[in-house]
PDB file of C-alpha atoms in Angstrom:
ATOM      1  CA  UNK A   1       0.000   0.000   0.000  1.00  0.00           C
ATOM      2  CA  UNK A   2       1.275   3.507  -0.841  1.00  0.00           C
ATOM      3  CA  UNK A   3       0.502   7.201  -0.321  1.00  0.00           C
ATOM      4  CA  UNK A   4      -0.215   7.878  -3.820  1.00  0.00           C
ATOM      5  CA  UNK A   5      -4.012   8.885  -4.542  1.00  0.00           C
ATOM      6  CA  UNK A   6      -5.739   7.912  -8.372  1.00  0.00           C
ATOM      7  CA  UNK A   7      -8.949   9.654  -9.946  1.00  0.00           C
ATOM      8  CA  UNK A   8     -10.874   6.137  -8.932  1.00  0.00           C
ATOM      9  CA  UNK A   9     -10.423   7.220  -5.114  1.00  0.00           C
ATOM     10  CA  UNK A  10     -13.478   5.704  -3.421  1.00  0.00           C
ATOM     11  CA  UNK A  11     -15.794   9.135  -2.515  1.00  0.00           C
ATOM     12  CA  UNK A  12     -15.191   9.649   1.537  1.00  0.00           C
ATOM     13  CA  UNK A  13     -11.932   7.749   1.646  1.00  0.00           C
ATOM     14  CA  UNK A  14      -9.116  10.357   2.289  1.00  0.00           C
ATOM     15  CA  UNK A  15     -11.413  12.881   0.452  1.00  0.00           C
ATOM     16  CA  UNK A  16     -12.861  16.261   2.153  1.00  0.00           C
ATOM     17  CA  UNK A  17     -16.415  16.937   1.322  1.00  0.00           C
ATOM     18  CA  UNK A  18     -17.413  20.524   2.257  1.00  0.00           C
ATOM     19  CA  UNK A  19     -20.861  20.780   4.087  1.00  0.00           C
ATOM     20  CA  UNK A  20     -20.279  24.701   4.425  1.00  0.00           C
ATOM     21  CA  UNK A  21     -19.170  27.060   1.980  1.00  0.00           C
ATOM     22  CA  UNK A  22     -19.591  31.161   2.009  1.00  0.00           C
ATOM     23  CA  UNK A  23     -18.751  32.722  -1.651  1.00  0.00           C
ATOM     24  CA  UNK A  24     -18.106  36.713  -1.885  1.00  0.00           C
ATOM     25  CA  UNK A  25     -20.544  37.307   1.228  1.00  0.00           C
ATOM     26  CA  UNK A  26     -21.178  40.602   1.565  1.00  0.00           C
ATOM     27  CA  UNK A  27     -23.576  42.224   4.274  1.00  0.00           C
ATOM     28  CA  UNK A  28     -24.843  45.990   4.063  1.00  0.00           C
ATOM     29  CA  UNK A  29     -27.227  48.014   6.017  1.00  0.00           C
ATOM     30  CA  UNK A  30     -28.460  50.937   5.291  1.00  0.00           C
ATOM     31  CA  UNK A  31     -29.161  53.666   8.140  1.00  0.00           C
ATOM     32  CA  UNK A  32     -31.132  56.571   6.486  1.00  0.00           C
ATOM     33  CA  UNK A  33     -28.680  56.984   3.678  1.00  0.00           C
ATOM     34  CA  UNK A  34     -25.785  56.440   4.793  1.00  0.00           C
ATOM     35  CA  UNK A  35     -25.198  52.175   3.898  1.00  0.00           C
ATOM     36  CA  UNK A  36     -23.041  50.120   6.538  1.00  0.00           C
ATOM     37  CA  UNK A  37     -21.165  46.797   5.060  1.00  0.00           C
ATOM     38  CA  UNK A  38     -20.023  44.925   7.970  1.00  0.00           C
ATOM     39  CA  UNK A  39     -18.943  41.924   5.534  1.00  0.00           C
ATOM     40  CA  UNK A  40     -16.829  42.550   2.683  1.00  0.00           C
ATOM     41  CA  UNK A  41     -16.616  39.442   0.122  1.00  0.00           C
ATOM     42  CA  UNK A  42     -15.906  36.620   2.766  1.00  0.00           C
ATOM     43  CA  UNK A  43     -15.316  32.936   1.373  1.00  0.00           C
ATOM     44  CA  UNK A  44     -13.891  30.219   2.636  1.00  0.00           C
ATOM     45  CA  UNK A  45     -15.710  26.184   2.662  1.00  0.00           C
ATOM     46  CA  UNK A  46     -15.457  24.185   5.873  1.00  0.00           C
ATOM     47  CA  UNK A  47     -15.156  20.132   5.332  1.00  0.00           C
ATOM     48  CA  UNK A  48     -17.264  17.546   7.272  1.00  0.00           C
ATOM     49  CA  UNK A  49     -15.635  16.396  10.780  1.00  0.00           C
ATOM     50  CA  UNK A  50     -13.560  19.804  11.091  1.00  0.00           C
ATOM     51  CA  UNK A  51     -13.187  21.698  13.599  1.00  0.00           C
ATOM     52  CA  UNK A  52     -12.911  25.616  13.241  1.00  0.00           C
ATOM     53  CA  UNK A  53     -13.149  28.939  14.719  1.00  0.00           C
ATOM     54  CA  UNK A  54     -14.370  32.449  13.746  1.00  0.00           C
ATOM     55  CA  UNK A  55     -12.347  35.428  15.771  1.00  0.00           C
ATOM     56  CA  UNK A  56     -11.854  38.432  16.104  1.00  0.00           C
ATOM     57  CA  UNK A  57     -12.694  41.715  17.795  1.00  0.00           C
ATOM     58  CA  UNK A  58     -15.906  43.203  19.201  1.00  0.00           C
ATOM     59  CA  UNK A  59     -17.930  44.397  15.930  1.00  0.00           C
ATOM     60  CA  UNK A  60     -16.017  42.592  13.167  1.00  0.00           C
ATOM     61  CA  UNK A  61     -19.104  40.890  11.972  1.00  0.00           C
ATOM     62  CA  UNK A  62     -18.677  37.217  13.664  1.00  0.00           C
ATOM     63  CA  UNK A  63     -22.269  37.021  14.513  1.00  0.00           C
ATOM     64  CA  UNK A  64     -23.568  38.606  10.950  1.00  0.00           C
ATOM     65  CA  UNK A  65     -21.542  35.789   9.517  1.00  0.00           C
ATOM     66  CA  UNK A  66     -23.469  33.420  11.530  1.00  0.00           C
ATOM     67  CA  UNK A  67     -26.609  34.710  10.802  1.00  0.00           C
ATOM     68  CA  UNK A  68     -25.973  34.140   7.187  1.00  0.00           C
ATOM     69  CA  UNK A  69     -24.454  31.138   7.371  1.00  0.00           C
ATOM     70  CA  UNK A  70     -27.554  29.620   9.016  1.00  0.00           C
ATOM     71  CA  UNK A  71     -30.034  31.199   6.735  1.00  0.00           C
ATOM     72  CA  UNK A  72     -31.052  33.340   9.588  1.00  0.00           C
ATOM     73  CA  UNK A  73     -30.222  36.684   7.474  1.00  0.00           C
ATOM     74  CA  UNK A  74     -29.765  37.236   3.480  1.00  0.00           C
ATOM     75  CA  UNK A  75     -26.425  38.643   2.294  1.00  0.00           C
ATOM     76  CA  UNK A  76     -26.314  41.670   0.302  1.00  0.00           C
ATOM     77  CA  UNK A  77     -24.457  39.816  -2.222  1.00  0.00           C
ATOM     78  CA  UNK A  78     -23.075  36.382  -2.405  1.00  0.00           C
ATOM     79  CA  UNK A  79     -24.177  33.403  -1.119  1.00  0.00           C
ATOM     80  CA  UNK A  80     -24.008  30.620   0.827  1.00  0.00           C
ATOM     81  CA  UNK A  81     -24.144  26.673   0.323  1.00  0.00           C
ATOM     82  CA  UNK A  82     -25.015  24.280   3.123  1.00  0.00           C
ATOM     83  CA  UNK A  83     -24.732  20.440   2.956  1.00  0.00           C
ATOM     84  CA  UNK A  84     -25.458  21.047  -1.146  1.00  0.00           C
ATOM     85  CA  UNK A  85     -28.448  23.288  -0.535  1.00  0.00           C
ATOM     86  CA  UNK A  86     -28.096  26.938  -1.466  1.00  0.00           C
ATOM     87  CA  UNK A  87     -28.972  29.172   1.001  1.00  0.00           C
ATOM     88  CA  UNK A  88     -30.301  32.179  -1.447  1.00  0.00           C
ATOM     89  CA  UNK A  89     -32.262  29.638  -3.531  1.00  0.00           C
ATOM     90  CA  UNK A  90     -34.832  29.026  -0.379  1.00  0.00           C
ATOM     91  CA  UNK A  91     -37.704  31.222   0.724  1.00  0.00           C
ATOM     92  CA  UNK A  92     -37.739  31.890   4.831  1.00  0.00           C
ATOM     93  CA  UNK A  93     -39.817  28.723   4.990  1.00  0.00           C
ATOM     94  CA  UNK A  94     -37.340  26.820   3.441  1.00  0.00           C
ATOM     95  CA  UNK A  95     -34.471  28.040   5.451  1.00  0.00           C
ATOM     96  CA  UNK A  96     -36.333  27.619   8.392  1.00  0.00           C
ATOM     97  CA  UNK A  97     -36.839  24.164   7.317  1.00  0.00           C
ATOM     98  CA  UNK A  98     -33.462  23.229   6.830  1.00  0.00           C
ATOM     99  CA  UNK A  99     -32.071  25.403   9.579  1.00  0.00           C
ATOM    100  CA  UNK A 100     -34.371  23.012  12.077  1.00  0.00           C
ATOM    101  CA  UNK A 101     -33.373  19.918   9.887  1.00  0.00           C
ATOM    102  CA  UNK A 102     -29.258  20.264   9.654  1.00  0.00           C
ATOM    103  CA  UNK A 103     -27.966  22.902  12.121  1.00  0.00           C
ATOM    104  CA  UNK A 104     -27.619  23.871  15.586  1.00  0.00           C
ATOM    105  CA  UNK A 105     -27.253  27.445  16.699  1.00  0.00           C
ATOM    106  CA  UNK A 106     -26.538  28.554  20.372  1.00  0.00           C
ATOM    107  CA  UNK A 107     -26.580  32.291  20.726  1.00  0.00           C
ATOM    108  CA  UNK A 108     -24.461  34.865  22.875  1.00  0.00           C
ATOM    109  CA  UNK A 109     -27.510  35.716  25.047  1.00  0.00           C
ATOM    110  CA  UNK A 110     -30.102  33.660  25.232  1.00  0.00           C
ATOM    111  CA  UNK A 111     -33.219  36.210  24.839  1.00  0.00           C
ATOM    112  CA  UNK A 112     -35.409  34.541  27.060  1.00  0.00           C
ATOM    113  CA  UNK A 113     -38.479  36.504  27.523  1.00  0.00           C
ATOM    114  CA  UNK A 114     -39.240  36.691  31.382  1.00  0.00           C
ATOM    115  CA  UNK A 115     -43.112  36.467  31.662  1.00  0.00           C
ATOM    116  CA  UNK A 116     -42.677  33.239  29.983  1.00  0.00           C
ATOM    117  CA  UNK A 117     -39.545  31.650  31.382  1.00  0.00           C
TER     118      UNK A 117
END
């Protein structure tokens, strides 16, 4: 047995297989009419059983890449592709669907409304 890899690799066997990728996200807001991009053409593609880490200071735009990532906001421009399924293809529905169906999201404060906690 050697290290050397062939095209007839079996799929999953020493291969990555990306279950997130951002392409060119960018996020703008607009605050009368003045716009605000907080995300400036981010990419990158994270493979299955990896383990990685988004940092960086206090208003870089961590948790608006989040957001986005998990369908939970629409870039400006870009777009985002998880497990095959493209983000900006799917209405809210949809995203909600998938969001409840593939991911797990545990926010910075937990916005728990008292009355009903």
């Amino acid at each position: 047995m050697t290290g050397d890899t062939t095209d007839d690799a079996t799929p999953g066997l020493g291969a990555s297989q990306v279950v997130l990728e951002a392409r060119e996200l960018t996020k703008t807001y607009t605050n009368g009419d003045r716009p605000l991009t907080v995300l400036s053409d981010v990419s990158f593609a994270i493979d299955a059983g990896s383990t990685n880490a988004i940092v960086g200071p206090s208003g870089s735009g961590k948790t608006t890449l989040l957001g986005l990532c998990a369908g939970l906001d629409r870039a400006t421009s870009g777009g985002v592709t998880l497990d095959s399924v493209r983000l900006d293809d799917l209405d809210e529905d949809g995203r909600a669907r998938l969001r409840n169906e593939q991911t797990g999201f545990v926010f910075q404060t937990f916005q728990l409304v008292p009355t009903l906690s």
